[in-house]
Coordinates of C-alpha atoms in Angstrom, one line a residue:
Chain A
X19 CA -40.2 3.2 -7.1
X20 CA -42.7 1.4 -5.8
X21 CA -43.4 2.5 -2.2
X22 CA -45.2 0.8 0.6
X23 CA -46.2 3.6 3.6
X24 CA -45.9 1.9 6.9
X25 CA -43.0 -0.4 5.9
X26 CA -41.0 -0.9 9.0
X27 CA -37.4 -2.7 9.1
X28 CA -34.9 -3.4 11.8
X29 CA -31.3 -2.9 10.8
X30 CA -27.9 -3.9 12.5
X31 CA -25.5 -0.9 12.1
X32 CA -21.9 -2.4 12.9
X33 CA -19.4 -0.5 14.4
X34 CA -16.3 0.4 12.8
X35 CA -12.3 0.6 12.9
X36 CA -11.0 3.5 10.7
X37 CA -7.1 4.3 10.4
X38 CA -5.9 0.9 10.2
X39 CA -2.7 1.6 11.8
X40 CA -0.3 2.9 9.2
X41 CA -3.3 3.2 6.7
X42 CA -4.3 6.4 8.4
X43 CA -7.4 8.2 6.6
X44 CA -7.6 5.0 3.9
X45 CA -8.1 1.7 5.6
X46 CA -10.9 0.7 8.0
X47 CA -12.8 -2.6 8.6
X48 CA -16.1 -3.5 9.9
X49 CA -17.2 -5.0 13.3
X50 CA -19.7 -7.6 14.5
X51 CA -19.8 -5.9 18.1
X52 CA -20.8 -3.3 19.0
X53 CA -23.5 -2.6 16.9
X54 CA -26.6 -0.4 16.9
X55 CA -30.4 -1.4 16.6
X56 CA -32.4 1.1 14.4
X57 CA -36.0 0.7 13.5
X58 CA -36.8 2.5 10.4
X59 CA -40.3 3.4 8.9
X60 CA -41.2 4.6 5.5
X61 CA -43.9 7.2 6.0
X62 CA -45.6 10.0 3.7
X63 CA -44.9 13.1 6.4
X64 CA -42.0 14.5 3.7
X65 CA -39.6 14.7 6.7
X66 CA -37.6 12.7 9.3
X67 CA -38.7 12.4 12.6
X68 CA -36.5 10.7 15.0
X69 CA -37.2 9.7 18.4
X70 CA -35.6 10.9 21.5
X71 CA -32.7 8.8 22.7
X72 CA -32.8 8.3 26.1
X73 CA -29.2 7.7 26.9
X74 CA -27.1 9.9 25.0
X75 CA -29.6 12.6 24.1
X76 CA -28.7 13.1 20.5
X77 CA -30.2 15.5 18.6
X78 CA -33.6 14.8 17.1
X79 CA -34.0 17.7 14.6
X80 CA -32.6 15.7 11.6
X81 CA -30.4 18.3 10.2
X82 CA -28.3 18.4 13.4
X83 CA -28.5 14.2 13.5
X84 CA -26.1 12.4 11.8
X85 CA -28.6 9.6 10.2
X86 CA -31.3 12.7 9.9
X87 CA -29.3 14.6 7.5
X88 CA -28.5 11.7 4.9
X89 CA -32.2 11.1 5.0
X90 CA -33.5 14.5 4.4
X91 CA -30.8 14.2 1.4
X92 CA -32.5 11.6 0.1
X93 CA -36.1 13.0 0.6
X94 CA -34.9 16.2 -1.2
X95 CA -33.4 14.3 -4.0
X96 CA -37.2 12.0 -4.6
X97 CA -39.4 15.1 -3.7
X98 CA -41.7 14.0 -6.6
X99 CA -42.8 11.1 -4.3
X100 CA -43.2 12.7 -0.7
X101 CA -41.6 10.0 1.2
X102 CA -40.4 10.6 4.8
X103 CA -38.7 8.3 7.4
X104 CA -39.6 7.4 11.3
X105 CA -36.8 6.6 13.0
X106 CA -35.4 4.9 16.3
X107 CA -31.7 4.3 17.5
X108 CA -30.7 2.0 20.0
X109 CA -27.3 3.4 20.4
X110 CA -24.9 0.7 21.7
X111 CA -21.7 2.2 20.1
X112 CA -21.3 5.1 22.4
X113 CA -20.7 8.7 20.6
X114 CA -16.9 9.1 21.0
X115 CA -15.6 6.0 21.3
X116 CA -13.8 6.3 18.0
X117 CA -15.2 2.8 16.8
X118 CA -17.6 4.6 14.1
X119 CA -20.8 5.6 15.9
X120 CA -21.9 8.2 13.6
X121 CA -20.9 6.1 11.0
X122 CA -22.9 3.6 11.9
X123 CA -26.1 5.8 12.4
X124 CA -25.7 7.3 8.9
X125 CA -24.9 3.9 7.2
X126 CA -27.6 2.5 8.9
X127 CA -30.2 4.8 7.7
X128 CA -29.1 5.0 4.2
X129 CA -28.6 1.3 3.8
X130 CA -32.3 1.1 5.4
X131 CA -33.9 3.5 3.4
X132 CA -32.7 1.9 0.1
X133 CA -34.0 -1.1 1.2
X134 CA -37.4 0.5 1.5
X135 CA -37.3 2.3 -1.7
X136 CA -36.6 -0.8 -3.4
X137 CA -32.8 -0.9 -3.6
X138 CA -32.4 2.2 -5.9
X139 CA -28.9 3.1 -4.8
X140 CA -25.8 1.8 -5.6
X141 CA -23.0 1.2 -2.5
X142 CA -21.1 4.3 -3.7
X143 CA -24.1 6.1 -3.4
X144 CA -25.1 5.3 -0.3
X145 CA -21.4 6.1 0.9
X146 CA -22.3 9.4 -0.4
X147 CA -25.0 10.0 1.3
X148 CA -23.7 8.4 4.1
X149 CA -21.1 10.8 4.4
X150 CA -23.3 14.1 5.2
X151 CA -24.2 12.4 8.2
X152 CA -20.2 12.4 9.0
X153 CA -20.2 16.1 8.0
X154 CA -22.7 16.5 10.6
X155 CA -20.6 15.1 13.3
X156 CA -17.4 16.0 12.7
X157 CA -17.7 19.1 9.7
X158 CA -15.9 16.6 7.4
X159 CA -17.5 14.3 4.6
X160 CA -15.3 11.4 5.3
X161 CA -15.6 7.6 4.3
X162 CA -13.3 5.8 6.6
X163 CA -16.2 4.6 8.9
X164 CA -18.6 5.0 6.4
X165 CA -17.3 2.6 3.7
X166 CA -16.5 -0.3 5.9
X167 CA -19.7 0.0 7.6
X168 CA -21.6 -0.4 4.5
X169 CA -19.4 -2.4 2.2
X170 CA -18.4 -4.7 5.3
X171 CA -15.0 -6.4 5.6
X172 CA -11.8 -4.2 5.1
X173 CA -12.2 -1.3 2.8
X174 CA -9.6 0.9 1.3
X175 CA -10.4 4.3 0.5
X176 CA -8.0 4.9 -2.7
X177 CA -9.1 8.4 -3.2
X178 CA -12.0 10.6 -1.8
X179 CA -12.5 12.6 -4.4
X180 CA -13.7 10.9 -7.0
X181 CA -14.6 8.3 -4.5
X182 CA -12.9 5.0 -4.9
X183 CA -13.9 2.2 -2.6
X184 CA -11.8 -1.1 -2.7
X185 CA -13.1 -4.1 -0.6
X186 CA -9.9 -6.0 0.4
X187 CA -11.0 -9.7 0.8
X188 CA -9.7 -10.2 4.2
X189 CA -8.4 -13.9 6.2
X190 CA -10.2 -14.5 9.4
X191 CA -9.2 -11.8 12.2
X192 CA -10.1 -11.9 15.5
X193 CA -10.3 -8.1 17.0
X194 CA -9.7 -7.1 20.8
X195 CA -11.3 -3.3 21.3
X196 CA -10.8 -1.4 24.5
X197 CA -12.8 1.8 25.0
X198 CA -11.3 3.4 28.2
X199 CA -14.0 5.9 29.4
X200 CA -12.6 8.8 29.0
X201 CA -13.5 11.4 25.9
X202 CA -11.0 12.6 22.8
X203 CA -12.5 14.9 20.7
X204 CA -11.9 14.0 16.8
X205 CA -11.1 18.0 16.2
X206 CA -8.3 17.6 19.1
X207 CA -7.0 14.5 17.7
X208 CA -6.8 16.0 14.1
X209 CA -5.4 19.7 15.3
X210 CA -2.3 17.9 17.3
X211 CA -1.3 16.2 14.0
X212 CA 2.0 17.7 12.3
X213 CA 1.1 19.1 8.8
X214 CA 4.1 18.2 7.6
X215 CA 6.3 15.1 7.5
X216 CA 9.7 14.1 6.6
X217 CA 10.0 12.5 3.1
X218 CA 12.1 9.1 4.8
X219 CA 9.6 8.4 7.3
X220 CA 6.5 8.7 4.7
X221 CA 8.4 5.9 2.7
X222 CA 8.8 4.0 5.8
X223 CA 5.1 4.6 6.4
X224 CA 4.0 3.4 2.6
X225 CA 6.4 0.3 2.7
X226 CA 3.9 -1.0 5.8
X227 CA 1.1 0.1 4.3
X228 CA 2.0 -1.9 1.1
X229 CA 3.2 -4.8 3.3
X230 CA -0.6 -4.4 4.8
X231 CA -2.3 -4.7 1.8
X232 CA -0.3 -7.7 0.6
X233 CA -0.7 -9.4 3.7
X234 CA -4.2 -9.1 3.9
X235 CA -4.7 -10.4 0.1
X236 CA -2.1 -12.7 0.5
X237 CA -3.5 -13.9 3.8
X238 CA -0.1 -13.9 5.3
X239 CA -0.5 -13.1 9.2
X240 CA 3.2 -12.5 10.0
X241 CA 3.5 -10.2 7.1
X242 CA 0.3 -8.4 8.6
X243 CA 2.0 -8.3 11.9
X244 CA 5.2 -6.7 10.6
X245 CA 3.3 -4.2 8.4
X246 CA 1.4 -3.2 11.4
X247 CA 3.6 -0.2 12.4
X248 CA 2.9 3.7 12.2
X249 CA 5.4 6.3 12.6
X250 CA 3.3 9.5 11.8
X251 CA 0.0 9.2 13.6
X252 CA 0.2 6.7 16.4
X253 CA 3.4 8.8 18.0
X254 CA 1.3 11.9 18.3
X255 CA -2.0 11.1 18.8
X256 CA -1.3 8.1 21.5
X257 CA 0.0 10.6 24.1
X258 CA -3.8 11.4 24.2
X259 CA -4.9 7.7 25.3
X260 CA -3.5 6.9 29.0
X261 CA -1.6 3.8 28.9
X262 CA -1.4 3.2 24.9
X263 CA 1.9 2.0 25.0
X264 CA 1.5 -0.6 28.0
X265 CA -1.6 -1.5 26.0
X266 CA -0.1 -2.3 23.2
X267 CA 3.2 -4.0 24.3
X268 CA 1.1 -6.0 26.6
X269 CA -1.1 -7.3 23.6
X270 CA 1.8 -8.0 22.0
X271 CA 2.9 -10.0 24.2
X272 CA -0.1 -11.8 24.7
X273 CA 0.1 -12.6 20.8
X274 CA -1.4 -9.8 19.0
X275 CA -0.1 -9.6 15.3
X276 CA -0.8 -5.9 16.3
X277 CA -2.8 -2.9 16.5
X278 CA -3.3 0.7 17.3
X279 CA -5.5 3.6 17.9
X280 CA -9.3 3.1 16.5
X281 CA -10.2 6.2 14.6
X282 CA -9.1 8.8 16.3
X283 CA -9.4 7.0 19.7
X284 CA -9.7 6.9 22.6
X285 CA -10.6 3.2 21.6
X286 CA -7.5 0.8 20.9
X287 CA -7.8 -2.2 19.0
X288 CA -5.6 -5.4 18.7
X289 CA -5.9 -8.2 15.8
X290 CA -5.1 -11.7 16.4
X291 CA -5.6 -15.2 14.5
X292 CA -7.2 -16.5 17.3
X293 CA -10.0 -16.5 19.5
X294 CA -7.9 -17.4 22.5
X295 CA -5.5 -14.7 21.8
X296 CA -8.1 -12.4 21.3
X297 CA -9.2 -13.2 24.9
X298 CA -5.9 -13.1 26.5
X299 CA -5.5 -9.7 25.1
X300 CA -8.9 -8.2 26.6
X301 CA -7.9 -9.9 29.8
X302 CA -4.4 -7.8 29.6
X303 CA -6.3 -4.1 28.6
X304 CA -8.6 -5.1 31.7
X305 CA -6.0 -5.6 33.9
X306 CA -4.3 -2.1 32.7
X307 CA -7.0 0.0 33.3
X308 CA -8.5 -1.5 36.3
X309 CA -4.9 -1.0 37.6
X310 CA -5.5 2.9 37.7
X311 CA -9.0 2.5 38.5
X312 CA -10.2 3.7 34.9
X313 CA -13.6 2.2 33.5
X314 CA -13.3 0.6 30.2
X315 CA -15.7 -1.7 28.0
X316 CA -14.1 -4.0 26.2
X317 CA -15.3 -6.3 23.2
X318 CA -13.6 -9.4 21.6
X319 CA -15.1 -9.9 17.9
X320 CA -14.2 -10.7 14.3
X321 CA -14.4 -8.6 11.3
X322 CA -17.8 -8.6 10.1
X323 CA -17.8 -9.2 6.1
X324 CA -21.7 -8.1 5.6
X325 CA -21.7 -4.6 7.1
X326 CA -24.9 -3.0 8.1
X327 CA -27.9 -5.8 7.7
X328 CA -31.6 -5.4 7.5
X329 CA -32.6 -8.0 10.0
X330 CA -36.6 -8.0 10.1
X331 CA -39.3 -6.5 8.0
X332 CA -42.7 -5.7 8.3
Chain B
X28 CA 30.6 -27.0 -0.4
X29 CA 31.9 -29.1 -3.3
X30 CA 34.1 -26.6 -5.6
X31 CA 34.7 -27.3 -9.6
X32 CA 37.4 -24.9 -10.6
X33 CA 37.2 -23.9 -13.8
X34 CA 33.4 -24.4 -13.6
X35 CA 32.1 -21.7 -16.1
X36 CA 28.8 -20.2 -16.4
X37 CA 27.1 -17.3 -18.5
X38 CA 24.4 -15.7 -16.8
X39 CA 20.9 -13.5 -18.0
X40 CA 21.5 -10.4 -16.0
X41 CA 18.0 -8.5 -16.5
X42 CA 17.6 -4.8 -15.9
X43 CA 14.8 -3.6 -13.5
X44 CA 12.3 -0.5 -12.8
X45 CA 12.4 0.6 -9.2
X46 CA 10.6 3.6 -7.7
X47 CA 7.1 2.1 -9.6
X48 CA 5.1 5.8 -9.9
X49 CA 4.0 6.1 -6.5
X50 CA 5.9 3.3 -4.7
X51 CA 9.0 5.2 -4.5
X52 CA 11.8 3.5 -2.8
X53 CA 9.9 0.3 -2.4
X54 CA 8.1 -1.1 -5.6
X55 CA 10.1 -2.5 -8.4
X56 CA 9.9 -5.1 -11.1
X57 CA 11.9 -6.8 -13.4
X58 CA 12.5 -6.9 -17.2
X59 CA 12.9 -9.1 -20.2
X60 CA 15.2 -6.7 -22.0
X61 CA 17.5 -4.9 -21.8
X62 CA 19.4 -7.7 -20.4
X63 CA 23.4 -7.8 -19.8
X64 CA 25.1 -11.3 -20.7
X65 CA 27.8 -12.4 -18.1
X66 CA 30.4 -15.3 -17.9
X67 CA 31.4 -16.1 -14.5
X68 CA 34.1 -18.6 -13.7
X69 CA 35.3 -19.9 -10.7
X70 CA 38.9 -20.0 -9.9
X71 CA 41.2 -20.7 -7.3
X72 CA 43.0 -17.5 -7.3
X73 CA 41.3 -15.7 -4.2
X74 CA 40.5 -12.6 -5.9
X75 CA 38.3 -11.2 -8.5
X76 CA 39.5 -10.6 -12.2
X77 CA 37.3 -8.5 -14.2
X78 CA 37.4 -8.5 -17.8
X79 CA 38.2 -4.7 -19.4
X80 CA 35.0 -3.8 -20.9
X81 CA 35.3 -2.2 -24.3
X82 CA 32.4 0.1 -24.4
X83 CA 31.7 1.6 -21.1
X84 CA 35.3 1.2 -19.6
X85 CA 33.8 0.4 -16.4
X86 CA 36.1 -0.2 -13.6
X87 CA 38.3 -3.8 -13.2
X88 CA 39.6 -3.0 -9.9
X89 CA 37.0 -5.5 -7.9
X90 CA 36.6 -2.8 -5.1
X91 CA 35.5 -0.3 -7.6
X92 CA 32.9 -2.6 -9.6
X93 CA 29.4 -3.2 -8.6
X94 CA 29.9 -6.8 -9.8
X95 CA 33.4 -6.9 -7.9
X96 CA 32.6 -6.1 -4.6
X97 CA 29.8 -8.5 -3.8
X98 CA 32.0 -11.3 -5.5
X99 CA 35.2 -10.0 -3.1
X100 CA 32.7 -10.0 -0.1
X101 CA 31.8 -13.6 -0.9
X102 CA 35.3 -14.6 -0.9
X103 CA 36.5 -12.8 2.3
X104 CA 33.3 -14.7 3.7
X105 CA 34.3 -18.1 2.8
X106 CA 38.3 -17.8 2.8
X107 CA 38.5 -21.3 4.3
X108 CA 38.0 -22.4 0.8
X109 CA 40.4 -19.9 -1.3
X110 CA 37.8 -19.4 -4.1
X111 CA 38.2 -16.8 -6.9
X112 CA 36.2 -15.8 -9.8
X113 CA 36.9 -14.6 -13.3
X114 CA 33.9 -12.1 -14.8
X115 CA 33.4 -11.0 -18.2
X116 CA 30.4 -8.6 -18.5
X117 CA 28.5 -7.9 -21.8
X118 CA 26.7 -4.8 -21.1
X119 CA 23.3 -4.0 -22.7
X120 CA 21.9 -2.0 -20.1
X121 CA 23.8 1.2 -20.4
X122 CA 24.9 2.9 -16.9
X123 CA 22.8 5.6 -16.0
X124 CA 20.2 4.7 -18.0
X125 CA 17.6 4.2 -14.8
X126 CA 16.7 0.9 -15.6
X127 CA 19.4 -1.2 -13.1
X128 CA 22.5 -1.3 -14.8
X129 CA 24.4 -1.6 -11.7
X130 CA 22.0 -3.5 -10.1
X131 CA 22.1 -6.5 -12.8
X132 CA 25.9 -6.4 -12.7
X133 CA 25.8 -7.0 -9.0
X134 CA 22.7 -9.3 -8.7
X135 CA 24.0 -11.7 -12.1
X136 CA 27.7 -11.8 -10.2
X137 CA 25.9 -13.3 -7.0
X138 CA 23.2 -15.3 -8.4
X139 CA 26.2 -16.7 -10.8
X140 CA 28.2 -17.0 -7.7
X141 CA 25.7 -19.2 -5.7
X142 CA 25.2 -21.2 -8.8
X143 CA 29.1 -22.0 -8.9
X144 CA 29.1 -22.8 -5.2
X145 CA 26.7 -25.2 -5.0
X146 CA 23.6 -23.1 -3.7
X147 CA 24.2 -22.3 -0.5
X148 CA 22.7 -18.8 -0.1
X149 CA 18.8 -17.7 0.2
X150 CA 17.6 -15.1 -1.8
X151 CA 17.7 -12.5 0.9
X152 CA 21.6 -13.4 1.3
X153 CA 21.9 -13.1 -2.1
X154 CA 20.4 -9.5 -2.1
X155 CA 22.4 -8.5 0.8
X156 CA 25.8 -9.2 -0.8
X157 CA 24.5 -7.6 -4.4
X158 CA 23.4 -4.2 -2.4
X159 CA 27.6 -3.8 -1.8
X160 CA 27.5 -3.5 -5.5
X161 CA 25.0 -1.0 -5.2
X162 CA 26.9 0.9 -2.7
X163 CA 29.9 1.5 -4.9
X164 CA 27.6 2.4 -7.6
X165 CA 25.7 5.1 -5.7
X166 CA 27.1 5.4 -1.9
X167 CA 23.9 3.7 -0.7
X168 CA 23.1 0.3 0.0
X169 CA 19.4 -0.3 -1.6
X170 CA 17.6 -3.1 -3.0
X171 CA 15.1 -1.3 -5.0
X172 CA 16.3 -3.0 -8.3
X173 CA 18.4 -5.6 -6.8
X174 CA 15.3 -7.2 -5.1
X175 CA 13.5 -7.5 -8.8
X176 CA 16.2 -8.2 -10.3
X177 CA 17.0 -11.7 -8.1
X178 CA 13.6 -12.4 -7.0
X179 CA 11.8 -11.5 -10.5
X180 CA 8.4 -10.2 -10.9
X181 CA 7.3 -7.3 -8.6
X182 CA 8.5 -6.7 -5.3
X183 CA 7.8 -4.8 -2.5
X184 CA 10.8 -3.6 -0.2
X185 CA 8.8 -3.2 2.9
X186 CA 11.7 -2.5 5.0
X187 CA 15.4 -2.1 4.6
X188 CA 16.8 -2.7 8.1
X189 CA 15.8 -5.5 8.6
X190 CA 15.1 -6.3 5.1
X191 CA 11.8 -7.3 4.2
X192 CA 11.3 -8.2 0.3
X193 CA 7.8 -9.4 -0.3
X194 CA 7.3 -10.6 -4.1
X195 CA 3.7 -10.0 -5.4
X196 CA 2.4 -12.1 -7.8
X197 CA 1.6 -10.0 -10.9
X198 CA -1.1 -10.1 -13.9
X199 CA 0.4 -10.4 -17.4
X200 CA 1.8 -6.6 -17.9
X201 CA 3.4 -5.3 -21.1
X202 CA 6.2 -2.6 -20.6
X203 CA 7.3 0.0 -23.1
X204 CA 10.4 1.6 -22.2
X205 CA 12.2 5.1 -23.7
X206 CA 15.6 5.9 -22.6
X207 CA 16.2 9.2 -23.9
X208 CA 20.2 9.7 -24.0
X209 CA 20.8 12.1 -21.8
X210 CA 22.5 11.9 -18.6
X211 CA 20.7 12.2 -14.7
X212 CA 23.3 11.6 -12.0
X213 CA 20.9 9.4 -9.3
X214 CA 22.6 12.0 -6.7
X215 CA 21.6 14.8 -8.7
X216 CA 18.0 13.2 -8.7
X217 CA 18.0 12.8 -5.2
X218 CA 19.6 16.0 -4.1
X219 CA 16.4 17.5 -5.4
X220 CA 13.7 15.8 -3.8
X221 CA 12.1 17.9 -0.9
X222 CA 13.3 16.5 2.5
X223 CA 9.5 17.3 3.9
X224 CA 6.3 16.6 2.6
X225 CA 2.4 17.6 3.5
X226 CA 0.7 14.9 5.2
X227 CA -2.5 15.5 3.5
X228 CA -0.3 14.7 0.2
X229 CA 1.3 11.5 1.8
X230 CA -2.3 10.5 2.7
X231 CA -2.9 10.7 -1.4
X232 CA 0.1 9.0 -2.3
X233 CA -0.4 5.9 0.5
X234 CA -4.2 5.6 -1.0
X235 CA -2.4 5.1 -4.4
X236 CA 0.0 2.6 -2.9
X237 CA -2.3 0.5 -1.2
X238 CA -4.5 0.7 -4.5
X239 CA -1.3 -0.1 -6.5
X240 CA -0.4 -3.1 -4.4
X241 CA -4.4 -4.1 -4.2
X242 CA -4.5 -3.7 -8.2
X243 CA -1.4 -6.2 -8.8
X244 CA -2.4 -9.1 -6.3
X245 CA -6.3 -8.5 -7.6
X246 CA -5.0 -8.7 -11.1
X247 CA -7.3 -5.5 -11.7
X248 CA -5.9 -3.1 -14.6
X249 CA -8.2 -0.5 -14.2
X250 CA -7.0 0.2 -10.3
X251 CA -3.7 -0.5 -11.3
X252 CA -4.1 2.2 -13.7
X253 CA -5.9 4.7 -11.3
X254 CA -3.4 4.1 -8.7
X255 CA -0.3 4.9 -11.3
X256 CA -0.1 8.6 -9.9
X257 CA 3.0 10.0 -7.6
X258 CA 2.0 13.5 -5.9
X259 CA 5.2 13.6 -4.9
X260 CA 8.8 12.4 -6.3
X261 CA 7.5 12.8 -10.0
X262 CA 6.5 16.5 -9.9
X263 CA 10.4 17.6 -8.6
X264 CA 11.9 14.9 -10.7
X265 CA 10.2 14.9 -14.2
X266 CA 11.7 18.5 -14.6
X267 CA 15.4 16.7 -14.9
X268 CA 13.8 15.0 -18.2
X269 CA 13.0 16.7 -21.6
X270 CA 9.5 15.9 -22.6
X271 CA 8.4 14.0 -19.8
X272 CA 4.7 15.1 -19.5
X273 CA 4.3 14.8 -23.5
X274 CA 5.3 11.4 -22.8
X275 CA 3.3 10.3 -20.4
X276 CA 0.1 12.4 -21.7
X277 CA 0.5 10.8 -25.4
X278 CA 1.2 7.3 -23.9
X279 CA -2.0 7.7 -21.9
X280 CA -3.5 8.5 -25.3
X281 CA -2.5 5.4 -26.7
X282 CA -3.8 3.2 -24.1
X283 CA -1.1 3.2 -21.0
X284 CA -2.6 1.8 -17.6
X285 CA 0.2 4.6 -16.5
X286 CA 4.0 4.7 -15.7
X287 CA 6.5 7.2 -14.6
X288 CA 10.0 7.9 -14.5
X289 CA 12.2 4.5 -14.2
X290 CA 14.6 4.4 -11.2
X291 CA 16.1 8.3 -11.1
X292 CA 15.5 8.7 -14.9
X293 CA 16.3 9.4 -17.6
X294 CA 14.1 6.4 -18.6
X295 CA 10.1 6.7 -18.7
X296 CA 8.4 3.4 -18.4
X297 CA 4.9 2.8 -19.5
X298 CA 2.6 -0.2 -18.5
X299 CA -0.3 -1.7 -20.5
X300 CA -2.2 -4.8 -20.6
X301 CA -1.8 -5.7 -24.6
X302 CA 1.2 -6.0 -26.9
X303 CA -0.6 -3.5 -29.4
X304 CA -1.0 -0.8 -27.1
X305 CA 2.6 -1.6 -26.0
X306 CA 3.9 -1.0 -29.3
X307 CA 1.6 2.3 -30.1
X308 CA 3.2 3.9 -26.8
X309 CA 6.7 2.8 -28.0
X310 CA 5.9 4.9 -31.5
X311 CA 4.5 7.8 -29.9
X312 CA 7.3 8.2 -27.6
X313 CA 9.8 7.8 -30.8
X314 CA 7.8 10.6 -32.8
X315 CA 8.2 12.9 -29.3
X316 CA 12.1 12.6 -29.4
X317 CA 12.7 12.3 -32.9
X318 CA 10.8 15.6 -33.1
X319 CA 13.4 17.3 -31.1
X320 CA 16.4 15.3 -32.5
X321 CA 17.1 13.6 -29.2
X322 CA 18.6 10.1 -29.4
X323 CA 16.5 7.6 -27.8
X324 CA 16.7 3.8 -27.1
X325 CA 13.3 2.2 -26.5
X326 CA 12.2 -1.4 -25.3
X327 CA 9.0 -3.4 -25.5
X328 CA 8.8 -6.4 -23.0
X329 CA 7.0 -7.8 -20.4
X330 CA 7.7 -8.4 -16.7
X331 CA 10.3 -11.2 -16.3
X332 CA 8.7 -13.5 -13.4
X333 CA 12.4 -15.2 -13.1
X334 CA 14.9 -12.9 -12.5
X335 CA 18.3 -13.4 -13.1
X336 CA 18.8 -16.7 -14.8
X337 CA 21.8 -19.1 -15.9
X338 CA 21.6 -20.1 -19.2
X339 CA 24.5 -22.1 -19.7
X340 CA 26.9 -23.7 -17.8
X341 CA 30.2 -25.9 -18.5

């Protein structure tokens, strides 16, 4: 390992959409926007120093920080080198938005550290480290957002233990996202799920999962659209998101292939095959929330096939 | 419709494997062997005449026959032409084997009728007619075997109502099948299934379904192998099949990618990527049942990408 202390890099750590409709807990994809900017410097401090964040006041103690914890683990696993990191995050992905805010920080940190340490880790090892950050955030090591953030594109997590991540080559897809400014806690969103489901409903769901994967890989937009139905999670969770049904219905009228809750919400995403359609969907989303005077952010973006990216190095 | 009464054709109606491990009720594929031979003649009788079957004594009354019922429906839908059919079936696929015996008869009949009537039906319409035969056999209109029998290859039934069949281009796969000579009634096999399943088990299952579809379409044999696990149906149904666990374990030792119960059993199928492996698996299957003196038929074959085929016309 050749170390250059003081080496500083700038990182783009993008948002991600997990729980791709019928693909709850297994399918997610990476976005171009929103995207965090991170500055990571290799130091010889033997620890992680995190600059205070003026907007969201996220924890600066590395053990409590989603980016800090994975970096601590990397330091611990390479004790013989007495490395350390200095980290500054400019968060553009609002925590609690449901578009992978914590995953972006964790994934950005580990991909950055890997760059500074001379590319010593595989993508799968990076996912394993970054999941330690998700554990800080939610108490659970999950890879739904981490995997697409690190691999880019659409990823399938076939299995979490052992970890089995399968990148799925995707056709060109436009993504429209609305983030209504309310808070849905991941823990609440998980608590309301039914622990038992009907076999016949599960069969309908797995027909759609198979259809969605086939649609993605065969670049069949109509099949993707027909498969974007969730009989299990969405009917329960959408209750937590104001105007969900209306957003979805009007997006479809505007030409969306389909979509649903991003992660555990409250953001809603819609997929389409043209930029013009994606913009029409954005307008309809804005109108719906403006009518009830609920603040919202919207994004029109595309699937990001690169994932976390090092944008400058000095 | 130009009709040539007395026109007689010979049809190959192949066996099929439904319930492709994790893909219960949605994924199936077509075999080269075993395969029924059917002779279908266009008549002006206005009805269906079925020759008695000397081996299995299947019903000759068309309403009670899986091939007869779809043909009656075709006649009914084209009353203005006063057409009829004469049918002789040489059954090589034993009824109750779990390798699509009734589907072969129903699918063979409708594909043959379509040929005699000048190709007036789409494949989807043929599936709809043939499902009437499955209803005679099991009381339920299902397409799990019918779809791969008519389309050939591996088929996904994303949805049954509305019917949505997606052919999946498959890599070269060898299939080893053992049919232990016991009877498992489809109705019994269905009755023992649990109507409720755990969400967390369903999630593991749909990871494998997505992995299997991705493995098939990306021609990734290892991924196909890793995904061929069924957490829901097989643990319950395999109890009805003597030596199931041993057959599966020894097939894997012999090099199988994976496999499971064919349809609702009692046949067991195993997939592999080499003919030599498929033959080794066959030997291990034979040994297991010979040890307990249980009669069995085995087949080593490949996936049949053509489905039902007209082999002669006079």
